Coordinates of C-alpha atoms in Angstrom, one line a residue:
X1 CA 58.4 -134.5 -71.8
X2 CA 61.5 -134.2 -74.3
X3 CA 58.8 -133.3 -77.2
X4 CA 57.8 -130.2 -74.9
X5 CA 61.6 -129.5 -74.1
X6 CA 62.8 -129.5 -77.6
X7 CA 59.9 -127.1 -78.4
X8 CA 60.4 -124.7 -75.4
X9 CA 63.7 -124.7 -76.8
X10 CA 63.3 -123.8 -80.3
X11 CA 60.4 -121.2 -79.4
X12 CA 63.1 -119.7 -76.8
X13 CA 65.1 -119.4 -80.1
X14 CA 62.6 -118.1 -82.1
X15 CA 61.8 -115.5 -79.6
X16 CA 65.6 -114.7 -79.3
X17 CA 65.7 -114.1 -82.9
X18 CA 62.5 -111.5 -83.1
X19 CA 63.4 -109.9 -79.9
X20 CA 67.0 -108.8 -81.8
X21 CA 65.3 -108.3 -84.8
X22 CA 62.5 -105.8 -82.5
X23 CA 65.7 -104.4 -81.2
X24 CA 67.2 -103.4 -84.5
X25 CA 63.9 -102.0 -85.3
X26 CA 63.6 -99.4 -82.6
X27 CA 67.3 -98.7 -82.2
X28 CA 67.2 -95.6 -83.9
X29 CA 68.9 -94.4 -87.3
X30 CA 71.8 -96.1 -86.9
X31 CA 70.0 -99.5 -87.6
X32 CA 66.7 -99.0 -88.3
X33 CA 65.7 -98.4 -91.6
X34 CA 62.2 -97.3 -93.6
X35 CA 61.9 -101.8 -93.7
X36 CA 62.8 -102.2 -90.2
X37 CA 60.2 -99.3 -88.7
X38 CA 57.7 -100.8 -90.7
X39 CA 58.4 -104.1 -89.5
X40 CA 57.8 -102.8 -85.9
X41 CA 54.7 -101.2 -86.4
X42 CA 52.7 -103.9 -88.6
X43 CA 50.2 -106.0 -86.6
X44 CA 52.1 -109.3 -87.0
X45 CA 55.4 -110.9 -87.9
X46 CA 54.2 -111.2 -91.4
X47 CA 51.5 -108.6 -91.9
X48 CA 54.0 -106.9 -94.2
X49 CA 52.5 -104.2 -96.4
X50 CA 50.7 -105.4 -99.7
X51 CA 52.0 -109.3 -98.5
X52 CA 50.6 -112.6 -98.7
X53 CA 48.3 -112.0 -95.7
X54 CA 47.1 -108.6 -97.4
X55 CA 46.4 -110.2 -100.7
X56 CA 44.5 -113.2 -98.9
X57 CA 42.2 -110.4 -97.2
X58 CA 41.1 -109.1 -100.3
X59 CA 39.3 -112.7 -101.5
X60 CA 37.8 -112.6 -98.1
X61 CA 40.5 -114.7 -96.3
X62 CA 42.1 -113.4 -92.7
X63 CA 44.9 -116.0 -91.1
X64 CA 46.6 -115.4 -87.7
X65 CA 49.0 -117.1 -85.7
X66 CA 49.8 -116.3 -82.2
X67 CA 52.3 -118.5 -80.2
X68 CA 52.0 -117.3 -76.0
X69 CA 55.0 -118.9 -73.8
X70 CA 54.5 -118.7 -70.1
X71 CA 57.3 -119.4 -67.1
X72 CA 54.9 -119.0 -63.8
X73 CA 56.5 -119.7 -60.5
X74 CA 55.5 -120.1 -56.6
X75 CA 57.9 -117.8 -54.6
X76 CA 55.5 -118.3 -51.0
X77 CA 53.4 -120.4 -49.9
X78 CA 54.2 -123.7 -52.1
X79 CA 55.9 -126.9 -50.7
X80 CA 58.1 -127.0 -52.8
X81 CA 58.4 -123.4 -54.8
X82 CA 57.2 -124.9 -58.1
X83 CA 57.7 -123.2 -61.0
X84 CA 56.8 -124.1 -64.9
X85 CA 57.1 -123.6 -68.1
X86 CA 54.5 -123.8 -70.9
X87 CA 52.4 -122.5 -73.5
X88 CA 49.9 -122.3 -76.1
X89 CA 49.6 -121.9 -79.9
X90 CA 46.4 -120.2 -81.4
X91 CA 45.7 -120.3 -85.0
X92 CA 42.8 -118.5 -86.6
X93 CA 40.8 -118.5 -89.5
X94 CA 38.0 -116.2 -90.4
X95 CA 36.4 -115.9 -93.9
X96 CA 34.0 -113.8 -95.3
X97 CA 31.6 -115.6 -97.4
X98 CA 30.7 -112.4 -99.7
X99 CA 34.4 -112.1 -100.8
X100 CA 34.7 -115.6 -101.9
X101 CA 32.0 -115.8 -104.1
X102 CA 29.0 -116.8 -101.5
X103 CA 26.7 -114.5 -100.3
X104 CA 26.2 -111.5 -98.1
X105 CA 26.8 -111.2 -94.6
X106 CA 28.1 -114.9 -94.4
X107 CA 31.3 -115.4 -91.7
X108 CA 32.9 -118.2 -91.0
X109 CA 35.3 -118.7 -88.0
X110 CA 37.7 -121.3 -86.6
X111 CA 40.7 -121.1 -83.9
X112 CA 42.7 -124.0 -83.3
X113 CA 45.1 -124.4 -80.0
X114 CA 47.7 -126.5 -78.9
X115 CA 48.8 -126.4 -75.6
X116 CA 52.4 -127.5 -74.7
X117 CA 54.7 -127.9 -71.6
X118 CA 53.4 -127.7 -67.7
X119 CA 51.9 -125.3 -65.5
X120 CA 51.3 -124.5 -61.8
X121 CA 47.8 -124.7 -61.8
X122 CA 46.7 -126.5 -58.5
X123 CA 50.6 -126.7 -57.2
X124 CA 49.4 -124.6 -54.5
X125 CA 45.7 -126.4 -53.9
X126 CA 44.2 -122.7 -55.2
X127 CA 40.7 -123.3 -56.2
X128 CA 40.6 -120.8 -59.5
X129 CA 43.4 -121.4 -61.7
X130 CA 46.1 -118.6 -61.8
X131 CA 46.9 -119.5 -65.1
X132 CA 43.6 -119.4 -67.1
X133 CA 45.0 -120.1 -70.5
X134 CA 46.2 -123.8 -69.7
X135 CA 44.1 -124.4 -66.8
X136 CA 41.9 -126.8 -69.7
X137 CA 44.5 -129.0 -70.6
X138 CA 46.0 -132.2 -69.8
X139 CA 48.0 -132.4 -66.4
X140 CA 51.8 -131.4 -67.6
X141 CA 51.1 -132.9 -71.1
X142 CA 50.0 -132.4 -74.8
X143 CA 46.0 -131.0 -75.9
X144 CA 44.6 -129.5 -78.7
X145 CA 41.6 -127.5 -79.4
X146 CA 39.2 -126.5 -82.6
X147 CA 36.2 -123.8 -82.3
X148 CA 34.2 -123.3 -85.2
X149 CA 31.3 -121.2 -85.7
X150 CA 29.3 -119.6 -88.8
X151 CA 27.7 -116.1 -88.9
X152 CA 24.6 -114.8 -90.8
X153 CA 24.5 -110.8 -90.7
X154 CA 20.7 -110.2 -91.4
X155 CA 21.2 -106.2 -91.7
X156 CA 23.1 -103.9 -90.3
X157 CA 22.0 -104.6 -86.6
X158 CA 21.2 -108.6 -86.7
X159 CA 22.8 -111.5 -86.8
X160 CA 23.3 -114.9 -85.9
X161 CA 25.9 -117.3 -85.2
X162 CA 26.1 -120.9 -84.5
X163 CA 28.9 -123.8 -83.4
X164 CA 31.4 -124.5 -80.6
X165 CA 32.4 -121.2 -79.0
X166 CA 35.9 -120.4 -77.4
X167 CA 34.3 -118.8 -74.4
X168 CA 38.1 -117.5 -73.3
X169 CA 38.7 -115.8 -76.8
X170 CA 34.2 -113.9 -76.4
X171 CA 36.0 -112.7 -73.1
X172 CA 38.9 -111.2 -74.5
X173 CA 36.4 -109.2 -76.4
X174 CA 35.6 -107.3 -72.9
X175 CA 36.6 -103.4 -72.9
X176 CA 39.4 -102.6 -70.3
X177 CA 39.7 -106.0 -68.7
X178 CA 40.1 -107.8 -71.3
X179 CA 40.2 -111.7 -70.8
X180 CA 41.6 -115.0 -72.2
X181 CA 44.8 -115.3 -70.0
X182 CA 46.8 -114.2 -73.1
X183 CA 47.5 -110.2 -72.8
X184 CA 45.6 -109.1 -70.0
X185 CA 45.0 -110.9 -66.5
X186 CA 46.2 -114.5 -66.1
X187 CA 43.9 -115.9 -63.6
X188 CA 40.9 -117.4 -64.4
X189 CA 38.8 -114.9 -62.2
X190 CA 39.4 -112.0 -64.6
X191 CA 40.4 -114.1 -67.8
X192 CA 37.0 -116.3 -68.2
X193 CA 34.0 -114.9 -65.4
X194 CA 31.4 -117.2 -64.4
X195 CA 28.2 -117.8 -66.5
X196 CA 26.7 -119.9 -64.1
X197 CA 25.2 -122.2 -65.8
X198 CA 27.7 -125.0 -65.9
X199 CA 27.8 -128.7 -65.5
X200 CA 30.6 -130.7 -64.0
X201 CA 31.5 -133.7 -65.2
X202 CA 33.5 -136.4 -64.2
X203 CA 35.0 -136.7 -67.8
X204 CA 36.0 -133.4 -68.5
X205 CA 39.6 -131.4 -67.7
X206 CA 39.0 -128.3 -66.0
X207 CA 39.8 -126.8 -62.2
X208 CA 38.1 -128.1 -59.5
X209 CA 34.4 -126.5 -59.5
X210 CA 32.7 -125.6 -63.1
X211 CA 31.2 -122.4 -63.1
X212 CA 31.8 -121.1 -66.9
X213 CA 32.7 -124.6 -69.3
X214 CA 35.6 -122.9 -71.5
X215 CA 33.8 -124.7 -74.5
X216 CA 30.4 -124.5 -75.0
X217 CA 28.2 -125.6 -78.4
X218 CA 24.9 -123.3 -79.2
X219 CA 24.1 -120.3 -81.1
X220 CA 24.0 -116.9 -80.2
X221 CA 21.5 -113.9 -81.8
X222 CA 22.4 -110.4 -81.5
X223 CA 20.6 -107.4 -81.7
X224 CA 23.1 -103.7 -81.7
X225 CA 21.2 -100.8 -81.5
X226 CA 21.9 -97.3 -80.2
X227 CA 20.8 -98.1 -76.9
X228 CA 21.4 -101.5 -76.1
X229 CA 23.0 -104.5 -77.5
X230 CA 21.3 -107.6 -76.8
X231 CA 22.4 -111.3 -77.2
X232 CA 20.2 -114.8 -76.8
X233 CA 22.5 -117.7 -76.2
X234 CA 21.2 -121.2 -76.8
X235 CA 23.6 -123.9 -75.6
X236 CA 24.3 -127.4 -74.6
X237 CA 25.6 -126.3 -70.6
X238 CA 28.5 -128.9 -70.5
X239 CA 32.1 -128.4 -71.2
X240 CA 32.1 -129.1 -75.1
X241 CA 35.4 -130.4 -75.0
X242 CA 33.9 -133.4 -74.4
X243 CA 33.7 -135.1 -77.6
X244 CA 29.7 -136.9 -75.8
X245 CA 28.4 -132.7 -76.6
X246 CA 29.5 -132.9 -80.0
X247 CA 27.9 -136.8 -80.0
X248 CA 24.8 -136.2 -78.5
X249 CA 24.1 -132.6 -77.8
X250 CA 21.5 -131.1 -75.0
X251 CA 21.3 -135.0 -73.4
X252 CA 21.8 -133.6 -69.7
X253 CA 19.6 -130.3 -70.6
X254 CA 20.2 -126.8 -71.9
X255 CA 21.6 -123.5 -70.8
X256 CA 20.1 -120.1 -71.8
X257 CA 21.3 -116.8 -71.5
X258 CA 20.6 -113.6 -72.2
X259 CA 22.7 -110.7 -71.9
X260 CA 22.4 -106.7 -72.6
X261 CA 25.2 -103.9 -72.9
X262 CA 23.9 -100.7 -72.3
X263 CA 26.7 -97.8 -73.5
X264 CA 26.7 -94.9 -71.1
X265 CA 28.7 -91.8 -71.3
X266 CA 30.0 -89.8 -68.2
X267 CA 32.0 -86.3 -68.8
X268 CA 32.4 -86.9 -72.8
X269 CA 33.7 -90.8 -71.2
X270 CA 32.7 -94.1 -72.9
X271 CA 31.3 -96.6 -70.4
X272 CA 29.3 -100.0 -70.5
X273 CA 26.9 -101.4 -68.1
X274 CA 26.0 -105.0 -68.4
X275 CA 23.5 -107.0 -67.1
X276 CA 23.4 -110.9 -68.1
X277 CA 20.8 -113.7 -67.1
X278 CA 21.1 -117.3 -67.2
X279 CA 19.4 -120.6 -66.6
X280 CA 19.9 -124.4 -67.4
X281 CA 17.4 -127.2 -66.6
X282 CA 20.7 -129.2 -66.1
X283 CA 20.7 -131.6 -62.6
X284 CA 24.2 -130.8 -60.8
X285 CA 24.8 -132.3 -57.3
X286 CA 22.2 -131.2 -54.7
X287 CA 24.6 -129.5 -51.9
X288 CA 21.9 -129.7 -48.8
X289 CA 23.3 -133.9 -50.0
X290 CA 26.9 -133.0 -49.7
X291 CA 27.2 -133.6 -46.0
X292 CA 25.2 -136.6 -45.5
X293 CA 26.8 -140.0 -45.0
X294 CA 25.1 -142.6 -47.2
X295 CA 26.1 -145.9 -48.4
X296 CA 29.0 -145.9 -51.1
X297 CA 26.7 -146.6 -53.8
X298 CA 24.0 -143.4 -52.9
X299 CA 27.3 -141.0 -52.7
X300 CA 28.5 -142.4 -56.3
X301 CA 25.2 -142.0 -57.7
X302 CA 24.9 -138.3 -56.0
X303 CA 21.6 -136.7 -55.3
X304 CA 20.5 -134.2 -58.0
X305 CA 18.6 -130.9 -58.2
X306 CA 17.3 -129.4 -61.4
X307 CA 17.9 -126.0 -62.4
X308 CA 20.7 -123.4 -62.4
X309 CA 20.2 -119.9 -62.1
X310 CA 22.5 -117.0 -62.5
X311 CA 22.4 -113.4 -62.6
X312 CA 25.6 -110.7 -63.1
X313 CA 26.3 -107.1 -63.7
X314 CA 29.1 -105.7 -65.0
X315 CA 30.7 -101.5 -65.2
X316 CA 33.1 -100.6 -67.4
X317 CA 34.1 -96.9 -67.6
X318 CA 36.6 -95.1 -69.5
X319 CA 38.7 -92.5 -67.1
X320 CA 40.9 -91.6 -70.0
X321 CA 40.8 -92.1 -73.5
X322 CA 42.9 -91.5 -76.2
X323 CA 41.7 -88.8 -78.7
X324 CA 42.9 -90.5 -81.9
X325 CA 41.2 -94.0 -80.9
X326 CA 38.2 -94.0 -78.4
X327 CA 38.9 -97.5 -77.9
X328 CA 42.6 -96.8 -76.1
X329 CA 42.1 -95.6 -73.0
X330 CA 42.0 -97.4 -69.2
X331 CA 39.8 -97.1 -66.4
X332 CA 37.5 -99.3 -63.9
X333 CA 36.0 -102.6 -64.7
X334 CA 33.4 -104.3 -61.9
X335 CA 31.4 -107.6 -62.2
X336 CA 29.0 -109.1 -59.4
X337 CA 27.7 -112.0 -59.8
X338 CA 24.8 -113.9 -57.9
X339 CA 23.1 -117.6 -58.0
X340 CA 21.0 -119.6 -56.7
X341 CA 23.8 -121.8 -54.3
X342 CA 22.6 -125.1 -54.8
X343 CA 23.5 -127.0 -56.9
X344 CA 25.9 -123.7 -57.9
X345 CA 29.1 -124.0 -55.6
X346 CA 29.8 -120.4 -55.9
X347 CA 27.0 -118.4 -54.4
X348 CA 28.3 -115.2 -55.2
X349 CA 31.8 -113.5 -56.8
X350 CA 33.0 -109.6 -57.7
X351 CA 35.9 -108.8 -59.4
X352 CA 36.6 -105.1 -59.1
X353 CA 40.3 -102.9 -60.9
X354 CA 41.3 -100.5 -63.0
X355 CA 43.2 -101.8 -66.3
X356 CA 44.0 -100.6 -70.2
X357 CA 46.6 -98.7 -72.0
X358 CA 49.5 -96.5 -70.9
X359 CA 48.7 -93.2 -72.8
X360 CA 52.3 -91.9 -72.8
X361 CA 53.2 -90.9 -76.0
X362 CA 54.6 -93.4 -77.6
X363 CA 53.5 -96.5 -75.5
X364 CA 49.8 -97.0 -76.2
X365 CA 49.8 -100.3 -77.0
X366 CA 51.0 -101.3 -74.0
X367 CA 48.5 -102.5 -71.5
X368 CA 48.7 -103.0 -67.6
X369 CA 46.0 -104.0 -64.8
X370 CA 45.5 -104.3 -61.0
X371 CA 42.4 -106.4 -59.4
X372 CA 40.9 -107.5 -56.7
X373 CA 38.6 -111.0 -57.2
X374 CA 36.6 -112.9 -54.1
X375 CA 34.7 -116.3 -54.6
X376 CA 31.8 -117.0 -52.3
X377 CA 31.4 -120.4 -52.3
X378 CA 27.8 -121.5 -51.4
X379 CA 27.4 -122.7 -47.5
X380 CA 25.7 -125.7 -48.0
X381 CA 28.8 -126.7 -49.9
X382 CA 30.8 -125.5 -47.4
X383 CA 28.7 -127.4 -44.4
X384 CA 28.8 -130.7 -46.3
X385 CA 32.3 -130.5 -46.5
X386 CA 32.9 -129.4 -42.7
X387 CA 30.4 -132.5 -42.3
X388 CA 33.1 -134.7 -43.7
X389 CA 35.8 -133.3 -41.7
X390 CA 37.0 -130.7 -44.7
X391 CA 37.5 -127.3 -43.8
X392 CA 37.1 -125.2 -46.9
X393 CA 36.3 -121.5 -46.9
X394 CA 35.8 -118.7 -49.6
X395 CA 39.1 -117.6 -51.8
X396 CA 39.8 -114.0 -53.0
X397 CA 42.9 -112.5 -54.5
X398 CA 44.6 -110.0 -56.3
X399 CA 46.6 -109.7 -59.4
X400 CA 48.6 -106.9 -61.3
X401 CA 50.4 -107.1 -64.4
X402 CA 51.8 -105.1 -67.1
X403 CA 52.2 -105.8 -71.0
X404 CA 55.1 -104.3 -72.7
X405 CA 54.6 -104.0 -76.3
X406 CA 58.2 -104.2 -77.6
X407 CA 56.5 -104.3 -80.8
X408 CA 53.0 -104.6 -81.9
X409 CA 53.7 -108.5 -82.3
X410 CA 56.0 -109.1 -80.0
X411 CA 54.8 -108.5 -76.0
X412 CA 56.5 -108.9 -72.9
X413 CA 54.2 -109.2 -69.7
X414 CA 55.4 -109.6 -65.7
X415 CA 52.3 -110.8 -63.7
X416 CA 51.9 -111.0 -59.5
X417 CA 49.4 -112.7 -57.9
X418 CA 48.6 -112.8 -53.7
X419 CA 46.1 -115.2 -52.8
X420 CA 44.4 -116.8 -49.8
X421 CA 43.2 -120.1 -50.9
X422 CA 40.3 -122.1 -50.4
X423 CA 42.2 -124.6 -47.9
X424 CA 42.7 -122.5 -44.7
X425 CA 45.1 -124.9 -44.0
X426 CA 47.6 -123.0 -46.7
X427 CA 49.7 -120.1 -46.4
X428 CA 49.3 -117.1 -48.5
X429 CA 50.3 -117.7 -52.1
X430 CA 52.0 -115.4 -53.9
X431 CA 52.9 -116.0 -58.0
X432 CA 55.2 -114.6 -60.1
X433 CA 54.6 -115.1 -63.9
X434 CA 56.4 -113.7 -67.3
X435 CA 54.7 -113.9 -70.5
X436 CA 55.4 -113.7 -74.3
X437 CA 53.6 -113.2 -76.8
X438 CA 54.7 -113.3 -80.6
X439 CA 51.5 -112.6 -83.7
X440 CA 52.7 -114.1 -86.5

């Protein structure tokens, strides 16, 4: 644990040092110069104008590093009112194949991530992570991370891509909400939704029931038109973190999806329905089993069903929006999602808020959220558990946060979270996070 110290130390530093250096830049005339507004309003740290990461864009070559530091604590409802620190790096590469000499429409992507220091995730026996961006990592220690994937653009509306996906960084993608656990929501209900379609595994490091693998290796074709966007995922349904997917892909079975954005205006107001299907010939744990008392041997072993199915829809719609950019704006996300129950533990979830920018003048890239989540866990999971003498029930929470952009690469987030978790047993949880974020 000194390793993670010393660098919570020198990233408290570093921060010190940009944060005075933000300050300088938004102080006015007195301070600021033409260097120092330009400083604040560039994308990253080092984005400087005509720079080394501007020169590297024009052979087709795009590097970012983002560094996200996180001190979450338990004010009610923990033992012993835990709080952590922690964090995660994020380094990503994206190259365009057609700048560097290749051919056209070729993309390549990779994002590496290293995780450092400890979190609360599970202090308070919560069954979704409140902290979705380490909730994948090693229990208070040290992991690291690589996607790749490669893109083929075949026109203007077509494409395909193949490789291990980042299924936190796709969800970030989402208008309004938002996703990843970096700059919008932190818990694992808004930051990565359920696809359904996943397979536990004793092997692999992730919260307690497996309903959307963080990690997942297949390929993905998309169709954009001007009244739908369509996408066919392939893929492996396991938790691709485990280095056996990457050995010996699609051994337990495979997972497809497919998933279609329709755009809708209402009053002149951007909006997005989307409606996503799923299904894996994967065997999980039949849960009509879960209750039954059989010989130590039978219970290892586990009694298996084939076949997950899952079905979602999701709203976003734009209540304001900013005229300059049609992509600032905030307004109300939903998502319900349905499966079968068995061998799915959740049965059914919704997550339903209002989130995006602050349109003052002046603070539009700042972002802020409220929401309201509920997991229905599936009652023949929740009879086989009372059947061993554990009382479990549904969880559902809410969350608000808000994102100060001190400058466009330095933010500054405070994050509440209430919960009643799955253990009846447990007291009302509330969580009290900070965030920081610094784009290099």
């Amino acid at each position: 644990m000194s390793g993670a110290a010393s660098l919570g130390r020198n990233c408290r530093r570093q921060v010190a040092a940009l944060a005075a250096c933000a300050f300088l830049a938004s102080a006015g005339p007195a301070f600021a110069d033409d260097s120092f507004v330009s400083l604040a309003k560039q994308k990253s740290l080092t984005d400087t104008p005509d720079g080394p990461k501007e020169q590297l864009r024009k052979f087709g070559i795009d590097v970012d590093v983002w560094i996200t530091q996180f001190y979450q604590g338990i004010p009610a409802g923990a033992l012993d009112r835990t709080a952590r620190y922690g964090g995660k790096m994020d380094g990503f590469l994206r190259l365009d194949g057609e700048k560097l000499g290749l051919w056209q429409g070729l993309k390549f992507n990779a994002q590496y991530e290293h995780y450092f220091g400890r979190n609360v995730n599970r202090q308070d026996l919560a069954l979704v992570p409140v902290n979705a961006a380490q909730a994948f990592i090693e229990r208070d220690g040290y992991h690291s991370a690589l996607s790749m994937s490669v893109t083929q653009e075949l026109g203007e509306h077509l494409s395909v891509t193949a490789g291990k996906f980042n299924m936190m960084t796709l969800a970030s993608q989402t208008p309004l909400v938002g996703g990843g656990g970096i700059d919008t929501f932190m818990n694992r209900a808004f930051a990565l939704p359920s696809t359904g379609i996943g397979v536990s595994s004793p092997e692999s490091v992730a919260d307690r029931l497996i309903v959307a693998p963080p990690y997942l290796l297949g390929a993905v074709v998309a169709l954009k038109t001007s009244l739908v966007d369509l996408k066919l995922m392939v893929a492996d349904p396991r938790n691709a973190q485990q280095p056996r997917v990457i050995e010996r892909p699609f051994e337990r079975g495979v997972g497809a999806g497919v998933v279609a954005t329709v755009p809708v205006e209402l009053g002149g107001l951007r909006g997005f329905h989307t409606f996503r299907v799923a299904y894996s010939n994967a065997r999980g744990f039949d849960l009509d089993d879960s209750g039954e008392r059989r010989p130590l041997v039978a219970r290892l072993l586990g009694i298996t069903k084939k076949g997950f199915r899952f079905a979602s829809y999701a709203i976003q719609q734009y209540f304001q929006q900013s005229e300059a950019d049609p992509n600032v704006g905030w307004g109300l996300f939903t998502l319900a999602t349905l499966s079968d129950g068995n061998p799915n533990p959740i049965r059914w979830s919704m997550l339903v808020g209002l989130a995006g920018n602050n349109l003052t003048p002046g603070r539009e890239d700042d972002r802020w959220g409220v929401g309201f989540y509920h997991y229905g866990l599936s009652q023949p999971l929740l009879d086989g558990l009372e059947a061993r003498r554990i009382t479990r029930r549904s969880e559902g929470g809410v969350e608000t946060f808000y994102n100060f952009a001190v400058t466009r690469w330095l933010r500054l987030s405070g994050d509440l979270q209430i919960i009643d978790p799955w253990n009846p047993r447990r007291a009302r949880a509330s969580y009290l996070g900070l965030r920081l974020q610094t784009k290099f």
